[in-house]
Short mmCIF file of C-alpha atoms and ligand atoms in Angstrom, two decimals:
data_model
loop_
_atom_site.label_atom_id
_atom_site.label_comp_id
_atom_site.label_asym_id
_atom_site.label_seq_id
_atom_site.Cartn_x
_atom_site.Cartn_y
_atom_site.Cartn_z
CA MET K 1 42.06 14.58 -37.81
CA THR K 2 44.68 16.79 -39.49
CA MET K 3 47.61 17.87 -37.32
CA ILE K 4 48.18 21.79 -37.48
CA LYS K 5 51.88 22.67 -37.73
CA LEU K 6 53.21 24.72 -34.96
CA PHE K 7 54.09 28.44 -36.00
CA ASP K 8 56.25 30.55 -33.75
CA SER K 9 53.88 33.70 -34.78
CA VAL K 10 50.54 34.44 -35.77
CA ALA K 11 51.72 36.47 -38.99
CA ALA K 12 54.02 33.48 -39.91
CA ALA K 13 51.07 31.12 -39.61
CA TYR K 14 48.75 33.29 -41.84
CA GLN K 15 51.45 33.33 -44.57
CA GLN K 16 52.40 29.78 -44.46
CA ALA K 17 48.66 28.06 -44.10
CA PRO K 18 48.44 26.14 -46.98
CA ALA K 19 45.39 27.22 -49.33
CA SER K 20 43.66 24.12 -48.72
CA PHE K 21 43.69 24.84 -44.91
CA TYR K 22 40.16 26.66 -44.97
CA ASP K 23 38.60 23.52 -46.52
CA GLN K 24 39.39 21.38 -43.60
CA GLN K 25 36.78 19.27 -42.22
CA GLY K 26 36.48 18.33 -38.52
CA PRO K 27 36.88 20.09 -35.24
CA ALA K 28 38.87 23.21 -35.65
CA HIS K 29 42.31 23.58 -34.11
CA ASP K 30 44.23 26.63 -33.80
CA GLN K 31 47.76 26.84 -35.31
CA PHE K 32 49.19 25.77 -31.97
CA GLY K 33 47.08 22.51 -32.11
CA ARG K 34 44.59 23.77 -29.46
CA ARG K 35 40.92 22.28 -29.96
CA ILE K 36 39.15 25.48 -29.53
CA ASN K 37 35.08 24.39 -28.83
CA TYR K 38 33.91 27.07 -26.67
CA LEU K 39 32.54 30.34 -27.73
CA ARG K 40 31.58 32.88 -25.21
CA VAL K 41 28.76 35.22 -26.51
CA SER K 42 28.38 38.83 -25.43
CA LEU K 43 24.51 39.44 -25.72
CA THR K 44 25.02 43.15 -24.91
CA ASP K 45 27.42 45.64 -23.42
CA ARG K 46 25.02 47.36 -21.38
CA CYS K 47 24.59 46.71 -17.47
CA ASN K 48 22.55 47.52 -14.41
CA PHE K 49 25.75 47.74 -12.26
CA ARG K 50 28.99 49.72 -12.96
CA CYS K 51 31.54 47.31 -11.08
CA VAL K 52 34.55 49.12 -10.10
CA TYR K 53 36.95 46.76 -12.09
CA CYS K 54 34.71 46.37 -15.12
CA MET K 55 33.18 49.90 -16.15
CA PRO K 56 33.94 53.46 -15.48
CA ALA K 57 31.36 55.12 -13.41
CA GLU K 58 30.54 57.56 -16.29
CA GLY K 59 31.01 58.35 -19.89
CA VAL K 60 30.59 54.72 -21.53
CA GLN K 61 29.52 54.60 -25.04
CA PHE K 62 27.09 51.86 -25.53
CA THR K 63 26.84 50.19 -28.96
CA SER K 64 23.68 51.32 -30.92
CA LYS K 65 20.76 48.90 -31.70
CA SER K 66 21.68 48.74 -35.17
CA GLU K 67 25.11 47.68 -34.63
CA LEU K 68 24.07 44.68 -32.09
CA LEU K 69 23.63 41.58 -33.65
CA THR K 70 19.96 40.47 -34.09
CA ASN K 71 18.89 37.39 -32.67
CA GLU K 72 18.64 35.46 -36.07
CA GLU K 73 22.26 36.74 -36.67
CA LEU K 74 23.43 35.50 -33.44
CA LEU K 75 21.94 32.21 -34.07
CA ARG K 76 23.44 31.97 -37.51
CA VAL K 77 26.65 32.55 -36.00
CA ILE K 78 26.25 29.80 -33.21
CA LYS K 79 25.10 27.30 -36.11
CA SER K 80 28.15 27.98 -38.23
CA ALA K 81 30.77 27.76 -34.87
CA ALA K 82 28.79 24.42 -33.91
CA ALA K 83 29.51 23.12 -37.51
CA VAL K 84 33.34 23.76 -37.04
CA GLY K 85 33.09 21.86 -33.50
CA PHE K 86 32.12 24.45 -30.94
CA GLU K 87 30.20 22.76 -28.51
CA LYS K 88 29.90 24.83 -25.55
CA ILE K 89 28.16 28.61 -25.31
CA ARG K 90 28.31 30.81 -22.65
CA LEU K 91 26.13 33.95 -22.59
CA THR K 92 27.45 36.99 -20.92
CA GLY K 93 27.75 40.45 -21.53
CA GLY K 94 27.60 43.22 -20.07
CA GLU K 95 24.43 42.01 -18.07
CA PRO K 96 22.74 39.00 -20.49
CA THR K 97 19.55 39.34 -18.34
CA LEU K 98 18.71 42.69 -20.06
CA ARG K 99 18.93 40.97 -23.47
CA ARG K 100 15.15 41.03 -24.59
CA GLY K 101 13.87 37.67 -25.86
CA LEU K 102 16.57 35.98 -23.53
CA VAL K 103 14.60 32.96 -22.76
CA GLU K 104 13.43 32.03 -26.43
CA LEU K 105 17.03 32.86 -27.71
CA VAL K 106 18.27 29.99 -25.05
CA ARG K 107 15.51 27.92 -26.50
CA GLU K 108 16.89 28.23 -29.80
CA ILE K 109 20.70 27.83 -29.17
CA ALA K 110 19.64 24.56 -27.12
CA ARG K 111 17.98 23.34 -30.54
CA THR K 112 21.20 23.80 -32.42
CA PRO K 113 22.93 20.64 -33.30
CA GLY K 114 26.36 20.05 -31.65
CA ILE K 115 25.70 22.53 -28.94
CA ARG K 116 25.77 20.54 -25.90
CA GLU K 117 26.09 22.93 -22.91
CA ILE K 118 24.65 26.13 -22.77
CA SER K 119 26.04 28.49 -19.53
CA MET K 120 25.52 31.96 -18.25
CA THR K 121 27.37 34.38 -16.53
CA THR K 122 25.50 37.05 -14.87
CA ASN K 123 25.38 39.49 -11.80
CA GLY K 124 22.20 37.88 -10.46
CA LEU K 125 20.08 40.81 -10.26
CA LEU K 126 17.47 39.79 -12.30
CA LEU K 127 17.84 35.97 -11.67
CA ASP K 128 15.20 35.57 -9.11
CA ASP K 129 12.24 35.76 -11.82
CA MET K 130 14.43 34.18 -14.76
CA ALA K 131 16.19 31.34 -13.31
CA GLY K 132 13.25 29.01 -13.74
CA PRO K 133 12.06 29.92 -17.21
CA LEU K 134 15.79 29.92 -18.53
CA ALA K 135 16.42 26.13 -17.05
CA GLU K 136 13.26 25.24 -18.64
CA ALA K 137 14.42 26.44 -21.98
CA GLY K 138 17.65 24.71 -22.08
CA LEU K 139 20.22 26.47 -20.07
CA THR K 140 22.50 24.28 -18.41
CA ARG K 141 24.14 26.19 -15.42
CA VAL K 142 25.06 29.75 -14.21
CA ASN K 143 28.10 31.51 -12.79
CA ILE K 144 26.92 34.43 -10.69
CA SER K 145 29.25 37.37 -9.55
CA ILE K 146 29.35 38.09 -6.09
CA ASP K 147 32.50 40.00 -4.82
CA THR K 148 31.43 40.16 -0.90
CA LEU K 149 28.71 39.33 1.59
CA ASN K 150 28.79 42.99 3.25
CA PRO K 151 25.91 44.90 1.58
CA GLU K 152 27.52 48.14 1.87
CA LYS K 153 30.91 47.11 0.38
CA PHE K 154 28.75 45.16 -2.34
CA ARG K 155 26.80 48.80 -3.08
CA ARG K 156 30.42 50.39 -3.35
CA MET K 157 32.14 47.62 -5.64
CA THR K 158 29.07 47.36 -8.07
CA ARG K 159 28.31 51.20 -7.57
CA GLY K 160 24.75 50.55 -6.58
CA GLY K 161 23.89 46.95 -6.63
CA ASN K 162 21.59 45.29 -4.21
CA LEU K 163 22.90 42.13 -2.41
CA GLU K 164 19.70 40.69 -1.03
CA ARG K 165 18.18 40.76 -4.75
CA VAL K 166 21.61 38.96 -6.08
CA TRP K 167 21.06 36.34 -3.17
CA ALA K 168 17.66 35.89 -3.98
CA GLY K 169 18.85 35.18 -7.42
CA ILE K 170 21.67 32.62 -6.23
CA GLU K 171 18.99 30.80 -4.56
CA ALA K 172 16.71 30.70 -7.37
CA ALA K 173 19.25 29.48 -9.65
CA GLU K 174 20.16 26.51 -7.25
CA ALA K 175 16.28 25.76 -6.85
CA ALA K 176 15.96 25.71 -10.82
CA GLY K 177 18.96 23.17 -10.96
CA LEU K 178 21.36 25.74 -13.05
CA THR K 179 24.01 23.78 -11.28
CA PRO K 180 26.64 22.93 -10.16
CA LEU K 181 26.74 26.60 -9.19
CA LYS K 182 29.64 28.62 -9.64
CA LEU K 183 30.28 32.09 -8.01
CA ASN K 184 32.67 34.54 -9.11
CA CYS K 185 34.56 37.04 -7.10
CA VAL K 186 36.92 39.49 -8.55
CA ILE K 187 39.39 40.38 -5.58
CA VAL K 188 40.59 43.94 -5.73
CA ARG K 189 43.06 45.40 -3.38
CA GLY K 190 41.69 48.02 -0.93
CA TYR K 191 38.18 46.73 -1.67
CA ASN K 192 37.42 43.14 -0.85
CA GLU K 193 40.50 41.27 -0.26
CA ASP K 194 39.39 40.86 3.37
CA ASP K 195 35.93 39.53 2.23
CA ALA K 196 37.60 36.50 0.55
CA ALA K 197 37.44 34.25 3.84
CA ASP K 198 33.58 34.95 4.52
CA LEU K 199 32.83 33.93 0.69
CA ALA K 200 35.21 30.93 0.96
CA ARG K 201 33.17 29.92 4.02
CA LEU K 202 29.79 29.79 2.18
CA THR K 203 31.30 26.41 0.42
CA LEU K 204 31.09 24.74 3.79
CA LYS K 205 27.20 25.06 3.72
CA TRP K 206 26.47 24.74 -0.05
CA PRO K 207 27.78 22.69 -2.80
CA TRP K 208 28.81 25.58 -4.78
CA GLN K 209 32.18 26.50 -6.33
CA MET K 210 33.48 29.85 -5.28
CA ARG K 211 36.04 31.42 -7.50
CA PHE K 212 38.49 34.01 -6.94
CA ILE K 213 39.60 36.04 -9.98
CA GLU K 214 42.96 38.08 -10.34
CA VAL K 215 41.66 41.64 -11.31
CA MET K 216 42.77 42.31 -15.24
CA PRO K 217 43.67 45.26 -16.92
CA LEU K 218 40.87 46.09 -19.46
CA VAL K 219 40.31 49.17 -20.93
CA GLY K 220 38.63 51.76 -18.53
CA VAL K 221 39.66 50.78 -15.33
CA ASP K 222 43.28 51.46 -15.32
CA GLY K 223 43.17 53.09 -11.80
CA VAL K 224 41.55 50.29 -9.96
CA ALA K 225 43.45 47.46 -11.90
CA GLU K 226 46.92 48.97 -11.44
CA GLY K 227 47.95 47.99 -8.20
CA GLY K 228 44.75 46.14 -7.48
CA VAL K 229 45.80 42.55 -8.28
CA VAL K 230 45.95 40.36 -5.26
CA PRO K 231 48.44 37.41 -6.38
CA THR K 232 46.40 34.01 -5.76
CA ALA K 233 49.30 32.86 -3.67
CA GLU K 234 48.52 35.61 -1.04
CA LEU K 235 44.88 35.40 -1.39
CA ILE K 236 45.50 31.56 -0.51
CA GLU K 237 47.69 32.45 2.38
CA ARG K 238 44.81 34.68 3.85
CA ILE K 239 42.02 32.29 3.48
CA GLU K 240 44.10 29.57 5.16
CA ARG K 241 45.21 31.85 7.79
CA GLU K 242 41.21 32.27 8.65
CA CYS K 243 39.70 29.00 7.48
CA GLY K 244 42.07 26.61 7.87
CA PRO K 245 44.29 24.54 5.60
CA LEU K 246 43.06 24.27 1.87
CA GLU K 247 43.31 20.78 0.31
CA PHE K 248 44.49 21.09 -3.40
CA VAL K 249 41.86 19.03 -5.68
CA GLY K 250 43.21 19.44 -9.09
CA TRP K 251 43.34 21.60 -12.12
CA PHE K 252 41.14 20.38 -14.72
CA GLY K 253 41.67 20.57 -18.57
CA SER K 254 40.60 23.75 -19.97
CA ASP K 255 38.88 25.02 -16.71
CA PRO K 256 41.29 28.11 -15.83
CA ALA K 257 40.55 27.31 -12.00
CA ARG K 258 42.75 25.54 -9.72
CA THR K 259 40.70 24.17 -7.32
CA TYR K 260 41.03 23.66 -3.53
CA LYS K 261 38.54 22.58 -0.79
CA LEU K 262 38.28 23.65 2.87
CA GLN K 263 38.13 21.04 5.53
CA ASP K 264 34.73 19.25 5.62
CA ALA K 265 33.38 21.59 2.68
CA LYS K 266 30.48 20.95 0.63
CA GLY K 267 31.87 22.89 -2.14
CA THR K 268 35.19 23.95 -3.56
CA LEU K 269 37.18 27.21 -4.08
CA GLY K 270 38.58 27.99 -7.46
CA PHE K 271 41.42 30.37 -8.19
CA ILE K 272 41.97 32.04 -11.28
CA SER K 273 45.39 33.58 -11.62
CA SER K 274 45.14 35.19 -15.12
CA VAL K 275 47.77 37.94 -14.47
CA THR K 276 50.18 35.91 -12.05
CA ASP K 277 50.08 32.59 -13.42
CA PRO K 278 48.55 32.76 -16.95
CA PHE K 279 46.83 29.31 -18.25
CA CYS K 280 46.90 30.26 -22.02
CA SER K 281 48.43 26.85 -22.84
CA THR K 282 45.27 25.14 -21.97
CA CYS K 283 42.94 27.94 -23.57
CA ASN K 284 39.98 26.32 -25.51
CA ARG K 285 37.70 29.43 -25.89
CA MET K 286 36.67 32.48 -28.37
CA ARG K 287 34.42 35.40 -27.81
CA LEU K 288 31.93 36.87 -29.89
CA THR K 289 31.25 40.71 -29.23
CA ALA K 290 27.57 41.91 -29.20
CA ASP K 291 28.32 43.78 -32.34
CA GLY K 292 29.54 40.79 -34.00
CA LYS K 293 33.22 40.54 -33.79
CA LEU K 294 35.20 37.33 -33.07
CA HIS K 295 37.53 38.59 -30.39
CA LEU K 296 40.55 35.86 -30.56
CA CYS K 297 42.11 36.47 -27.03
CA LEU K 298 40.54 38.29 -24.08
CA LEU K 299 43.65 40.25 -23.41
CA ARG K 300 44.64 41.23 -26.99
CA ASP K 301 42.94 43.32 -29.59
CA ASP K 302 42.93 40.92 -32.44
CA GLU K 303 39.35 40.43 -34.12
CA LEU K 304 37.53 39.38 -37.04
CA ASP K 305 34.41 41.21 -38.23
CA LEU K 306 31.61 38.51 -38.71
CA ARG K 307 28.64 41.13 -38.54
CA ALA K 308 30.20 42.53 -41.83
CA ALA K 309 30.13 39.26 -43.48
CA LEU K 310 26.72 38.28 -42.05
CA ARG K 311 25.24 42.02 -43.29
CA GLY K 312 27.30 41.54 -46.41
CA GLY K 313 25.69 38.14 -47.68
CA ALA K 314 27.91 35.18 -46.52
CA ASN K 315 26.50 32.05 -46.66
CA ASP K 316 26.63 29.31 -44.18
CA SER K 317 30.08 27.79 -45.48
CA ASP K 318 31.29 31.13 -45.57
CA LEU K 319 30.78 31.88 -42.29
CA GLU K 320 32.35 28.34 -41.24
CA ALA K 321 35.36 29.42 -43.22
CA LEU K 322 35.62 32.64 -41.46
CA ILE K 323 35.38 31.08 -38.11
CA ARG K 324 37.98 28.52 -38.95
CA GLN K 325 40.24 31.32 -40.13
CA ALA K 326 39.78 33.01 -36.76
CA VAL K 327 40.38 30.08 -34.71
CA HIS K 328 43.75 29.33 -36.82
CA LEU K 329 44.71 32.79 -36.14
CA LYS K 330 44.27 33.18 -32.43
CA PRO K 331 47.34 34.12 -30.57
CA TRP K 332 49.16 31.87 -28.44
CA GLY K 333 48.40 33.73 -25.41
CA HIS K 334 48.31 37.15 -23.64
CA GLY K 335 51.24 39.48 -23.35
CA LEU K 336 50.65 40.96 -19.95
CA PRO K 337 54.23 39.86 -18.64
CA GLU K 338 56.00 41.91 -21.80
CA GLY K 339 53.68 44.81 -20.80
CA VAL K 340 51.18 44.43 -23.70
CA LYS K 341 47.51 45.16 -22.59
CA PRO K 342 44.46 45.33 -24.63
CA THR K 343 43.56 48.88 -25.74
CA VAL K 344 40.26 48.94 -27.52
CA ARG K 345 37.47 47.28 -25.50
CA GLY K 346 36.62 46.94 -21.99
CA MET K 347 35.60 43.76 -19.83
CA SER K 348 31.95 44.62 -20.22
CA GLN K 349 32.09 44.48 -23.94
CA LEU K 350 33.87 41.05 -23.85
CA GLY K 351 32.09 38.96 -21.29
CA GLY K 352 35.03 38.00 -19.11
N1 SAM E 401 27.62 41.11 -15.98
C1 SAM E 401 27.81 39.48 -15.71
C2 SAM E 401 28.84 39.48 -14.46
O1 SAM E 401 29.06 40.26 -13.81
O2 SAM E 401 28.75 38.20 -14.02
C3 SAM E 401 28.55 39.32 -16.86
C4 SAM E 401 29.58 40.00 -17.31
S1 SAM E 401 31.21 40.09 -16.57
C5 SAM E 401 32.02 40.91 -17.44
C6 SAM E 401 31.69 38.54 -16.65
C7 SAM E 401 32.79 38.36 -15.45
O3 SAM E 401 34.15 39.07 -15.70
C8 SAM E 401 32.36 38.59 -14.35
O4 SAM E 401 32.43 37.46 -13.50
C9 SAM E 401 33.25 39.70 -13.66
O5 SAM E 401 33.22 39.68 -12.30
C10 SAM E 401 34.44 39.50 -14.62
N2 SAM E 401 35.28 40.73 -14.48
C11 SAM E 401 34.65 42.13 -14.68
N3 SAM E 401 35.92 43.03 -15.14
C12 SAM E 401 36.95 42.02 -14.79
C13 SAM E 401 38.46 42.36 -14.56
N4 SAM E 401 38.65 43.56 -14.90
N5 SAM E 401 39.30 41.58 -14.27
C14 SAM E 401 38.66 40.40 -14.10
N6 SAM E 401 37.44 39.91 -14.05
C15 SAM E 401 36.76 40.61 -14.43
FE1 SF4 E 402 28.05 44.60 -15.14
FE2 SF4 E 402 29.33 42.06 -14.97
FE3 SF4 E 402 30.77 44.22 -15.44
FE4 SF4 E 402 29.62 44.24 -13.08
S1 SF4 E 402 31.14 42.80 -13.90
S2 SF4 E 402 29.80 46.19 -14.45
S3 SF4 E 402 27.91 43.56 -13.24
S4 SF4 E 402 29.17 43.69 -16.86
#
């Protein structure tokens, strides 16, 4: 494997990349030597919830059907990504279960040589009926978002969501073997920091990972994200006060979650401190937006337009070269500490 030289800025790397760079073989590495093998694919920017930390209540402009990648285009991108070393696919959105033909799409992705894991992040509302067929088609596991166990608060945070149906979705996912199940909770000060202990206690009964995510300042949710961050350290203190001491289990490779455990728990707790303690050095991921852009870092605006290439007649090796180029140009990390925030897309367009 060729080691890629380290550069101190993306622009420098781009100028200095040898002409032969894009003829490279083997798994794609970025200019900092990170192996990038995980593609998060947004299937739609639409959603049946309007979570306060993700989307504004009204006025969202959705991508038109003609701008969305078709299933055929998506599968071509995934095949080319697999050819340059991507192994893990996560389906997300918006709400991925709203995508028509999802089960068939999963079946096709599962047939792609080189793809060894297909997971999905969902709000769980439609999972009760879909978990079985998705598992049968080749979905490996799911992350389900749940921010509180209080039905009223749940309705408030999701602007209308039904907790009972989401819980049925969680149970259906467990029964279908979409495991190990991970539950995602975005903690927002003033909304649900006092629900964390109840959510943590779920792991006493279930072998799940309950993950707590610091709210990030994506486009469209300034009012909530600003001042809404509850630092992981504070949250751990709160959970320990209510549930007893946490044992540190580990921080595993490219998984952004630091893992802890309550005493005698069957499951674990994961803390994702994107704001107060970023994990960019172990980042292994890129994102494909529903309108066909490779988005290089969640919290930056840099993108490479694959849809234009696809619709302009790119063949498979052109696509592979473009994906390698995107990997090469992936920024080192986000710039929140320096006050650099993303300005173009909201989280519902990026998929988390
Ligand atoms: N609709 C699906 C869901 O909610 O699970 C998938 C898409 S959602 C954008 C993916 C993940 O991003 C969810 O776990 C959600 O809680 C998280 N998320 C959304 N907005 C966020 C924000 N501002 N900061 C941190 N996480 C966020
Ligand atoms: Fe929809 Fe997921 Fe965003 Fe909530 S977090 S609005 S469920 S895309």
